[in-house]
mmCIF file of C-alpha atoms and ligand atoms in Angstrom:
data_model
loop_
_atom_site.group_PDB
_atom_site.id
_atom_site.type_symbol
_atom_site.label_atom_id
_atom_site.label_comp_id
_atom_site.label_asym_id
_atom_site.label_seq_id
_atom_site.Cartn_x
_atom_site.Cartn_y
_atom_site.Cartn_z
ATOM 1 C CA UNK B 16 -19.833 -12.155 -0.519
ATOM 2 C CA UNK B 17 -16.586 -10.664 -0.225
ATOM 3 C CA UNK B 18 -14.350 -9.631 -2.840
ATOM 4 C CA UNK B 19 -11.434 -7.838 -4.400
ATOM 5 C CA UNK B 20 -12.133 -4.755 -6.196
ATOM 6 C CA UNK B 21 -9.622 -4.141 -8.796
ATOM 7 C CA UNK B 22 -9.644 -1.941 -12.055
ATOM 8 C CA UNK B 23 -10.927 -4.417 -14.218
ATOM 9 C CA UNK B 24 -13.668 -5.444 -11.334
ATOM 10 C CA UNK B 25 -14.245 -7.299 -8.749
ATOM 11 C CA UNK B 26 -12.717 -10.712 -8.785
ATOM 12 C CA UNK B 27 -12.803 -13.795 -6.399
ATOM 13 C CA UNK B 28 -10.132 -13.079 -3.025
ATOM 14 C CA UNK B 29 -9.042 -16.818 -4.204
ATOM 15 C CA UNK B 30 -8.138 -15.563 -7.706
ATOM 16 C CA UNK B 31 -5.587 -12.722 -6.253
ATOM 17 C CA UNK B 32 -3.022 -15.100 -6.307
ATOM 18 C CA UNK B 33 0.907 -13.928 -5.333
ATOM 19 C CA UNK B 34 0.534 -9.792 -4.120
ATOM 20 C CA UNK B 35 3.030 -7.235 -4.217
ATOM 21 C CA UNK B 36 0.977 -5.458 -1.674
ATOM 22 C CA UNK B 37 2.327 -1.862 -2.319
ATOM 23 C CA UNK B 38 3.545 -0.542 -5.516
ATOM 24 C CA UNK B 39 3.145 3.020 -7.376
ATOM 25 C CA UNK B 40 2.874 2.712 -11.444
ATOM 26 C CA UNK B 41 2.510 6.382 -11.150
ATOM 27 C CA UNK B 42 3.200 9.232 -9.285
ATOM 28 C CA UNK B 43 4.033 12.942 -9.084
ATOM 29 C CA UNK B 44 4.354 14.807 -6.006
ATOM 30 C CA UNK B 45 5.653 18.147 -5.151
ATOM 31 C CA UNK B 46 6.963 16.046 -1.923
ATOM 32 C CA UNK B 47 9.455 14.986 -4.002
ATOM 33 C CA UNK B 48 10.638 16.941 -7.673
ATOM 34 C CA UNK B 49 12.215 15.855 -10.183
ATOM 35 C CA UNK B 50 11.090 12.003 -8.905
ATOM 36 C CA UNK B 51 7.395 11.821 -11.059
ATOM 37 C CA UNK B 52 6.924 8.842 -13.390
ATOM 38 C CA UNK B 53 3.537 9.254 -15.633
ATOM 39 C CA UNK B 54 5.026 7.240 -18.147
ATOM 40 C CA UNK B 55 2.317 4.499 -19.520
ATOM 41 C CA UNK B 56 4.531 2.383 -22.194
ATOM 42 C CA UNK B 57 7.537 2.655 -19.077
ATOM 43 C CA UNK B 58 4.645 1.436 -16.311
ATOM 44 C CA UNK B 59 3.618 -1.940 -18.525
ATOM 45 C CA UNK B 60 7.324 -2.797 -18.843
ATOM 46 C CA UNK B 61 8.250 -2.523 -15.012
ATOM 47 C CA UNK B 62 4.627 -4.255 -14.454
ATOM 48 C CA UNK B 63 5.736 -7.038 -16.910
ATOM 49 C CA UNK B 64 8.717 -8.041 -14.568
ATOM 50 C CA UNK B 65 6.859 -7.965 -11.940
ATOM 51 C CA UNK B 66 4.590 -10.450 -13.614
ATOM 52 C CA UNK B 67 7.908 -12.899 -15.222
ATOM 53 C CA UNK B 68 8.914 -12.832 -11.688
ATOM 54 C CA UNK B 69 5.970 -14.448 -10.803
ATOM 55 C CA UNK B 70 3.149 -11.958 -9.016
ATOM 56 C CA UNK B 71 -0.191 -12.169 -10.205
ATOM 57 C CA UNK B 72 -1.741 -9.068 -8.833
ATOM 58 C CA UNK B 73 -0.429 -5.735 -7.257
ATOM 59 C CA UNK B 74 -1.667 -2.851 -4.786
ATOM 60 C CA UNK B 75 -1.631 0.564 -6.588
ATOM 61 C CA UNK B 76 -1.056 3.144 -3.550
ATOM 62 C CA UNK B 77 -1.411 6.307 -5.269
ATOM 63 C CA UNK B 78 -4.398 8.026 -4.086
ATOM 64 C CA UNK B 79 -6.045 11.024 -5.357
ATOM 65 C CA UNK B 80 -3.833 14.436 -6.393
ATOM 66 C CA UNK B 81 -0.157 12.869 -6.808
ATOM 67 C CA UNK B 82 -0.790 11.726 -10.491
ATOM 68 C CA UNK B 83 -2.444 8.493 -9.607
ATOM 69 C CA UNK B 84 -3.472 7.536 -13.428
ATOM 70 C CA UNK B 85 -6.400 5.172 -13.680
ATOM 71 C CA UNK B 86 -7.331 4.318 -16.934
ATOM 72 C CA UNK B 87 -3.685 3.499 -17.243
ATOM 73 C CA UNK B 88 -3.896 1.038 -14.314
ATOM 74 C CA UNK B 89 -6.430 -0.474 -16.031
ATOM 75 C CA UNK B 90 -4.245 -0.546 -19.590
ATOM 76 C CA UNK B 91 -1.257 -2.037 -17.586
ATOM 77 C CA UNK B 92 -3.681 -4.404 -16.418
ATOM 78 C CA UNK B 93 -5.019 -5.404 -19.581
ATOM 79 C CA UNK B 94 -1.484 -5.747 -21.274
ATOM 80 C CA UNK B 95 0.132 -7.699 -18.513
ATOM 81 C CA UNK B 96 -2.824 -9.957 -16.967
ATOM 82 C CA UNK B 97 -2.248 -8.359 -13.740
ATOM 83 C CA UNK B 98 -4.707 -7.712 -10.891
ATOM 84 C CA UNK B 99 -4.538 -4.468 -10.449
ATOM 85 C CA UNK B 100 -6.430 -2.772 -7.238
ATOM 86 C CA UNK B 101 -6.579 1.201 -7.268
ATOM 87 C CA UNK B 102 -6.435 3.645 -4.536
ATOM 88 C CA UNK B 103 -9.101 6.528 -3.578
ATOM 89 C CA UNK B 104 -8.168 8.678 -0.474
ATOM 90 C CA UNK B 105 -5.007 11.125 0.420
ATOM 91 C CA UNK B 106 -1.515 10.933 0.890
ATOM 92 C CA UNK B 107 0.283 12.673 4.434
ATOM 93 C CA UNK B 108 0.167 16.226 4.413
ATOM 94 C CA UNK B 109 3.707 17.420 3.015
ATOM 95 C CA UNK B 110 2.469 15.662 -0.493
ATOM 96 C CA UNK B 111 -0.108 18.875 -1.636
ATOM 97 C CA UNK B 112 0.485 22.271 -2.124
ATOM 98 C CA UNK B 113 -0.406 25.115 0.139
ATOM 99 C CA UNK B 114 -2.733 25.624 -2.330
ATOM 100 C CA UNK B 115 -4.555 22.328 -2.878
ATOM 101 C CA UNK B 116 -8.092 22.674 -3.027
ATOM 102 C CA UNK B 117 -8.361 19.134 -1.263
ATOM 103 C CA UNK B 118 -6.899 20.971 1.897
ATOM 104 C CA UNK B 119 -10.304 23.718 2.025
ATOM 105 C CA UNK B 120 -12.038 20.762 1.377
ATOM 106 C CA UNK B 121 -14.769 19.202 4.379
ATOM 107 C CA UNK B 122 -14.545 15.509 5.844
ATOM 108 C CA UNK B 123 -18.057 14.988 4.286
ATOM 109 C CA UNK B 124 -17.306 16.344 1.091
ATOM 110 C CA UNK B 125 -14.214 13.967 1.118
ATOM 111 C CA UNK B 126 -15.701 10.902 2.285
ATOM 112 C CA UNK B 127 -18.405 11.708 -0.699
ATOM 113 C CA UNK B 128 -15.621 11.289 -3.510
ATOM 114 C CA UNK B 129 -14.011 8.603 -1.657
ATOM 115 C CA UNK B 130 -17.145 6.500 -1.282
ATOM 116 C CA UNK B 131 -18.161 7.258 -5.111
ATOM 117 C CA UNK B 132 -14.416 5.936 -6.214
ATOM 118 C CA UNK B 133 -14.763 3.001 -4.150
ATOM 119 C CA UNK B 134 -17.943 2.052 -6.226
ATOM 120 C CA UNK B 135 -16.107 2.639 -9.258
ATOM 121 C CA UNK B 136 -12.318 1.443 -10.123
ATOM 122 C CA UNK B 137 -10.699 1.785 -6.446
ATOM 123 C CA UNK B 138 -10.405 -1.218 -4.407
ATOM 124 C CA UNK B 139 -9.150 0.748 -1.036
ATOM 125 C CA UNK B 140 -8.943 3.814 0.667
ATOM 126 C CA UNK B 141 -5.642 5.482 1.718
ATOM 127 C CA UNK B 142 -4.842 7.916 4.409
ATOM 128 C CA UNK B 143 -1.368 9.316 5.540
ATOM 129 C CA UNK B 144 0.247 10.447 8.917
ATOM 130 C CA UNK B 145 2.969 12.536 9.377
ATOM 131 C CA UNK B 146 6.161 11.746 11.754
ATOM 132 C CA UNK B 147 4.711 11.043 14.866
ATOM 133 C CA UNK B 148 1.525 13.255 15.041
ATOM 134 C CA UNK B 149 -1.447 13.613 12.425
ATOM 135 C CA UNK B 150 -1.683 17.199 11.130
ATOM 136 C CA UNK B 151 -5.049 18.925 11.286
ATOM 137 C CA UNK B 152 -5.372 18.048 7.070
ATOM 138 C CA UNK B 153 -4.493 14.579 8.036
ATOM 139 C CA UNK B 154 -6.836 14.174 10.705
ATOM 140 C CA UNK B 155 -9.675 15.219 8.433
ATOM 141 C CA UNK B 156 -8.307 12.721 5.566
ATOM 142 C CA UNK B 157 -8.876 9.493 8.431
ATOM 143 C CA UNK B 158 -12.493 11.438 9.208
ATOM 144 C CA UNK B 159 -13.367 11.146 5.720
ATOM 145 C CA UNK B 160 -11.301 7.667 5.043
ATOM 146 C CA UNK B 161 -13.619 5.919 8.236
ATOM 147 C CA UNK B 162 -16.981 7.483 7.073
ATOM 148 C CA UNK B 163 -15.976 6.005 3.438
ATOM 149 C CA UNK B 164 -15.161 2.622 5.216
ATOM 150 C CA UNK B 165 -18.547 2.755 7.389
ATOM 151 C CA UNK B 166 -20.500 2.976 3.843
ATOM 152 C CA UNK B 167 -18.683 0.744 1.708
ATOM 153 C CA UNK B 168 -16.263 -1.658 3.891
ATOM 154 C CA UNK B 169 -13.312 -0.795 2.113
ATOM 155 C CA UNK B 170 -10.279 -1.448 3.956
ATOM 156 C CA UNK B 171 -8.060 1.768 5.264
ATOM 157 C CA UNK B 172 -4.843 1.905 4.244
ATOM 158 C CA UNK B 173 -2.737 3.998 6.132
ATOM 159 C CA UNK B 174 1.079 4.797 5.257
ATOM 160 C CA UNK B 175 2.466 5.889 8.390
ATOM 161 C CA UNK B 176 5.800 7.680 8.505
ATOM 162 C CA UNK B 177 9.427 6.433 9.227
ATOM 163 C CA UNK B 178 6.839 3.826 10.652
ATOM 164 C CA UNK B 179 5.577 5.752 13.610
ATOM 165 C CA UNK B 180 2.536 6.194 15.312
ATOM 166 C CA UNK B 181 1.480 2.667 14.473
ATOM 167 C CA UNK B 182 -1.105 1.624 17.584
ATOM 168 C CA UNK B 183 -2.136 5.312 17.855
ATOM 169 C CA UNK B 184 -3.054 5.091 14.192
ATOM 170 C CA UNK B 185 -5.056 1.624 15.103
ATOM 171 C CA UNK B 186 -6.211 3.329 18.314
ATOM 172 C CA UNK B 187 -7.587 6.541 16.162
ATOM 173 C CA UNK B 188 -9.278 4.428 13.237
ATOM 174 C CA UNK B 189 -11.276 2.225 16.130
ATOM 175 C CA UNK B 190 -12.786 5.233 17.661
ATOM 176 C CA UNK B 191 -13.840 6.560 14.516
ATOM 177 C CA UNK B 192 -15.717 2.873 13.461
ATOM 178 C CA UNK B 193 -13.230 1.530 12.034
ATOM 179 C CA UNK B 194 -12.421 -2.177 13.229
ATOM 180 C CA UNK B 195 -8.877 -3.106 13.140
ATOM 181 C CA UNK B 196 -9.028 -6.355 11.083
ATOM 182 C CA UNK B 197 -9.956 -3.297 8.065
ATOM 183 C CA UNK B 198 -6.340 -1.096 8.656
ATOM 184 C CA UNK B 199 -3.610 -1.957 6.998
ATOM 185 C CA UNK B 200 -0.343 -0.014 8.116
ATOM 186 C CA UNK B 201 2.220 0.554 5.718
ATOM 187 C CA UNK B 202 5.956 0.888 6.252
ATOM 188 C CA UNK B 203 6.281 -0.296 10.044
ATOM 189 C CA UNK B 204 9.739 -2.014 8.920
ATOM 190 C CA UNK B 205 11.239 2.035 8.640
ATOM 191 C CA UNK B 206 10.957 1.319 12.777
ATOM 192 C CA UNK B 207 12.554 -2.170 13.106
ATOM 193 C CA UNK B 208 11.200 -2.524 16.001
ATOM 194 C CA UNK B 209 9.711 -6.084 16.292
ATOM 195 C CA UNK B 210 8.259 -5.924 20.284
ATOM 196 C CA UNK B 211 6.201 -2.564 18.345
ATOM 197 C CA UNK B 212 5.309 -4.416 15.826
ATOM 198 C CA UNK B 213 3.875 -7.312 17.873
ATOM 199 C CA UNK B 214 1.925 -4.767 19.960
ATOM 200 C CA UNK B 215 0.385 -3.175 17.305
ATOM 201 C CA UNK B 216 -0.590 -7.037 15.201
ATOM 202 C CA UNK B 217 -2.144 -7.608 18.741
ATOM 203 C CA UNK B 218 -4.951 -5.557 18.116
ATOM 204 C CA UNK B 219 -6.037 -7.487 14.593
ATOM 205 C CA UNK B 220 -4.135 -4.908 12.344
ATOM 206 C CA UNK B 221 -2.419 -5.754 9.166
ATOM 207 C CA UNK B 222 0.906 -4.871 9.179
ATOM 208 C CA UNK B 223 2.807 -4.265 6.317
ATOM 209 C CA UNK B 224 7.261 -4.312 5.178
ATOM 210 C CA UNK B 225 7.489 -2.309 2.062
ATOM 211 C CA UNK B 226 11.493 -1.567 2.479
ATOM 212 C CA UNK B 227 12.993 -4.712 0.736
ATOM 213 C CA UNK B 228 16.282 -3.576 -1.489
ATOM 214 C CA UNK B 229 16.712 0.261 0.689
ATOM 215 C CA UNK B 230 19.882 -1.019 1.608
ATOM 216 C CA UNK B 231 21.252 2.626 2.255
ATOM 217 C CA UNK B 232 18.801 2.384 5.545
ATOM 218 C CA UNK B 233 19.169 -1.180 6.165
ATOM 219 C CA UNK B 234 19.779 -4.629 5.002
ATOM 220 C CA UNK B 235 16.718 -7.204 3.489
ATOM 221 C CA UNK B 236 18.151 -9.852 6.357
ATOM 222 C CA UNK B 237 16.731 -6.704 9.051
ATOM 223 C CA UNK B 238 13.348 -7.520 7.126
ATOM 224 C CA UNK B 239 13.715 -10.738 6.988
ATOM 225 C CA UNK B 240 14.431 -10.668 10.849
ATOM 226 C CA UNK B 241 11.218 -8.364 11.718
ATOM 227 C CA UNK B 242 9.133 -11.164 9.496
ATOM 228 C CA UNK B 243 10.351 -14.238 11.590
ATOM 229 C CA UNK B 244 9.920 -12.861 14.980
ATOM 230 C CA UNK B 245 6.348 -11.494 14.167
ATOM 231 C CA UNK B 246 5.776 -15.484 13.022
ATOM 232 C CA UNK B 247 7.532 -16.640 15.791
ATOM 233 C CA UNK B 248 5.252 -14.144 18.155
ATOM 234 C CA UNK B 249 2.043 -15.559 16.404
ATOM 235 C CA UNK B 250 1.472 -12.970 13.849
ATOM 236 C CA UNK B 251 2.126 -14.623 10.845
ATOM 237 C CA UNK B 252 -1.766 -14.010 9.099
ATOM 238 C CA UNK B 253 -1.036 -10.141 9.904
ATOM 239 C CA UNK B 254 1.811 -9.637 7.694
ATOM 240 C CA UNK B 255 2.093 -8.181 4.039
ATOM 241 C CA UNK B 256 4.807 -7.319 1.853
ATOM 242 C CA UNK B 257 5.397 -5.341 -0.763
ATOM 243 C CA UNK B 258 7.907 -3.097 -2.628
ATOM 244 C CA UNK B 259 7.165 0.792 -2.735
ATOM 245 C CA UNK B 260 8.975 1.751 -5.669
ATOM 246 C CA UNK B 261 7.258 5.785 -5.188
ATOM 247 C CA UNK B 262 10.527 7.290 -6.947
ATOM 248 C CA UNK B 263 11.525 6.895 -10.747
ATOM 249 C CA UNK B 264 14.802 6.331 -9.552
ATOM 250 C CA UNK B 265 13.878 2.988 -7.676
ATOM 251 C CA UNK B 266 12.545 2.242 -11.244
ATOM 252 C CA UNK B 267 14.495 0.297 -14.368
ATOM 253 C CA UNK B 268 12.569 1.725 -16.999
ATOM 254 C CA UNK B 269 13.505 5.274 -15.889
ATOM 255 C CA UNK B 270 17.788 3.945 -15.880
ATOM 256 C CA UNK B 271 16.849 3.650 -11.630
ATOM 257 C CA UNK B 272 16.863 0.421 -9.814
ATOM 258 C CA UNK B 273 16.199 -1.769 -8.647
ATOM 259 C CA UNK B 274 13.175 -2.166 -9.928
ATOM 260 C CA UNK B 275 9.249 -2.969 -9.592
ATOM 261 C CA UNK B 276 9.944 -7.097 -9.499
ATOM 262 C CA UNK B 277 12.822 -6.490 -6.584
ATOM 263 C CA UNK B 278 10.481 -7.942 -3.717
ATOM 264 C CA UNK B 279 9.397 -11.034 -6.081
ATOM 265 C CA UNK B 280 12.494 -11.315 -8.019
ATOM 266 C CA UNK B 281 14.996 -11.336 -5.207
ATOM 267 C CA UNK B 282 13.547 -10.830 -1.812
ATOM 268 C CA UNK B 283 10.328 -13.794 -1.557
ATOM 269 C CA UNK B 284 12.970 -16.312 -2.965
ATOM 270 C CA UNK B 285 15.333 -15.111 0.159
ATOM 271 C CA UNK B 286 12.771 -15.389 2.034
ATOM 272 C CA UNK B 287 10.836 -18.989 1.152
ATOM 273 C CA UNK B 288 15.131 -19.919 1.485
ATOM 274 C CA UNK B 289 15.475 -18.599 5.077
ATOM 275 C CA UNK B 290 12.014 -18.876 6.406
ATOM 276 C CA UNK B 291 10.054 -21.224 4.171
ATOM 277 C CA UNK B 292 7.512 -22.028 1.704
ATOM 278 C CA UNK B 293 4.571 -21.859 4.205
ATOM 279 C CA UNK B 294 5.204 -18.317 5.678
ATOM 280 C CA UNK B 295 5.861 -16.915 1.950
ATOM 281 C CA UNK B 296 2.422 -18.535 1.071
ATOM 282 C CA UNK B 297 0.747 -17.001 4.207
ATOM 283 C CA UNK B 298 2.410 -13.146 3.449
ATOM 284 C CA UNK B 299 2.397 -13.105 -0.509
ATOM 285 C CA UNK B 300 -1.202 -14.886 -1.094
ATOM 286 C CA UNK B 301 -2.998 -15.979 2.206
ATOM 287 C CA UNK B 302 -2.794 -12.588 3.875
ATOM 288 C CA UNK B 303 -2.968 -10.545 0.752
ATOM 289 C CA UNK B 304 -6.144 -12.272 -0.192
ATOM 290 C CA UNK B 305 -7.773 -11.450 3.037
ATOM 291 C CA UNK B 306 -6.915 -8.260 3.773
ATOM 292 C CA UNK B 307 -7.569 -6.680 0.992
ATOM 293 C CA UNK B 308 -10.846 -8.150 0.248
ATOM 294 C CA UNK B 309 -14.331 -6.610 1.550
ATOM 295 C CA UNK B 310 -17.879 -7.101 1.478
ATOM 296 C CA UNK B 311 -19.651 -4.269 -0.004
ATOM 297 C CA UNK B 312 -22.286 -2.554 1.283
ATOM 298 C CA UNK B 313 -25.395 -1.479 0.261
HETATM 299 ZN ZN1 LIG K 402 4.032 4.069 -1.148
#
């Protein structure tokens, strides 16, 4: 039977209900100082818009060593009604220290804490690439990431940078066992690049937009663009969308904006406008509910 595994449990796929498909309730990474937001009380308010905007669950992608803060994904959850799903696995390589014991630490020693989160609290498993190439550290991270997949069938979740690399990444996962249908890319919409995109949704991949309301790098109608002409190319059940808020300044609770409910507050209402009620359904519940669920294994 499969199933979403979120902090609270596992739950129905049918009960995920409206998915903001990439958020960060916490984080702190040397990546980026002076940016960290730990703050519980400030994580159930921005959560709580979220929900009066009208999600029902959300996709945590903080994974392990950037202050990814569990038992208060599962407060936030309790306090808002929010399905929360948590994140084992590691960021790219520029988020740890020269010093970062995960860095001295062996694929199978990974894939071990990976697969024992995944049985736990954490719902999928993350991996990062770097700007167009994969960094020895990284390369390790998608070792351990499709060894953890192999033994539990948790998708991989993959942020890719500036939205490169996206097929190779595909390409990479599949000859390590991992089928397509189980990768989810995040941030392909920082390469607008629609053909790309459709190439890369080809191979059974999820792809996911995570840059609504970054209008210094580009307008929502560029998203909203990308979205219709992977519909109109037949990719409509391979697309997520979520918002990324990974900076306290992207955060009202912190004086930033605009906010964890941007994507559900302002951007799906654009969108079900523009492009419809059906194609919102498919990319904020449909899609959400699919790829995100798994059947666990033995
Ligand atoms: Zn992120």
């Amino acid at each position: 039977m499969r199933i979403v595994r979120t902090v609270l449990g596992d739950i129905d796929p049918a009960e995920l209900g409206p998915c903001d498909a990439h958020e960060h309730l916490f984080l702190d990474t040397p990546a980026q100082p002076g940016e960290e937001f730990l703050d519980r009380d400030r994580a159930m308010e921005e959560a709580q818009t979220l929900v009066d905007a009208g999600a029902r669950s959300l996709v945590d992608w903080t994974p392990l060593g950037l202050g990814r803060d569990l038992d208060g994904l599962v407060l936030v959850s309790r306090a808002t009604g929010l399905h929360v799903v948590a994140a084992t696995g590691l960021h790219r390589d520029a988020h740890y220290t020269a010093d970062d014991p995960f860095r001295v630490t062996p694929a199978d020693a990974l894939a071990e804490r990976f697969v024992a989160e995944l049985a736990e609290r954490c719902g999928i498993v993350k991996v990062g690439a770097s700007y167009h190439r994969l960094t020895p550290f990284e390369a390790t991270a998608f070792e351990a990431a499709a060894a953890a997949h192999e033994r539990t069938g948790a998708p991989v979740c993959v942020h890719t940078q500036h939205g490169t690399m996206g097929l190779a990444i595909v390409e990479r996962l599949a000859g390590l066992g991992v089928p397509p249908v189980s990768v989810i890319l995040a941030h392909v919409d920082r390469n607008p690049d629609a053909g790309e995109h459709a190439e890369t949704a080809a191979t059974g991949a999820t792809l996911q937009l995570d840059g609504p309301g970054r209008t210094k790098y580009w307008p929502d109608s560029t998203i909203l663009r990308l979205v219709a002409d992977l519909a109109e190319a037949g990719h409509a059940e391979r697309l997520l969308l979520g918002g990324d808020t990974g900076r306290r300044n992207m955060l009202r609770a912190y004086g930033g904006g605009p906010g964890l409910d941007y994507v559900f507050a302002h951007f799906k209402p654009r969108l079900e406008r523009e492009l419809g009620r059906e194609l919102a359904h498919a990319i904020f519940v449909a899609n959400p509910a699919r790829a995100f669920a798994w059947e666990p294994r033995a």
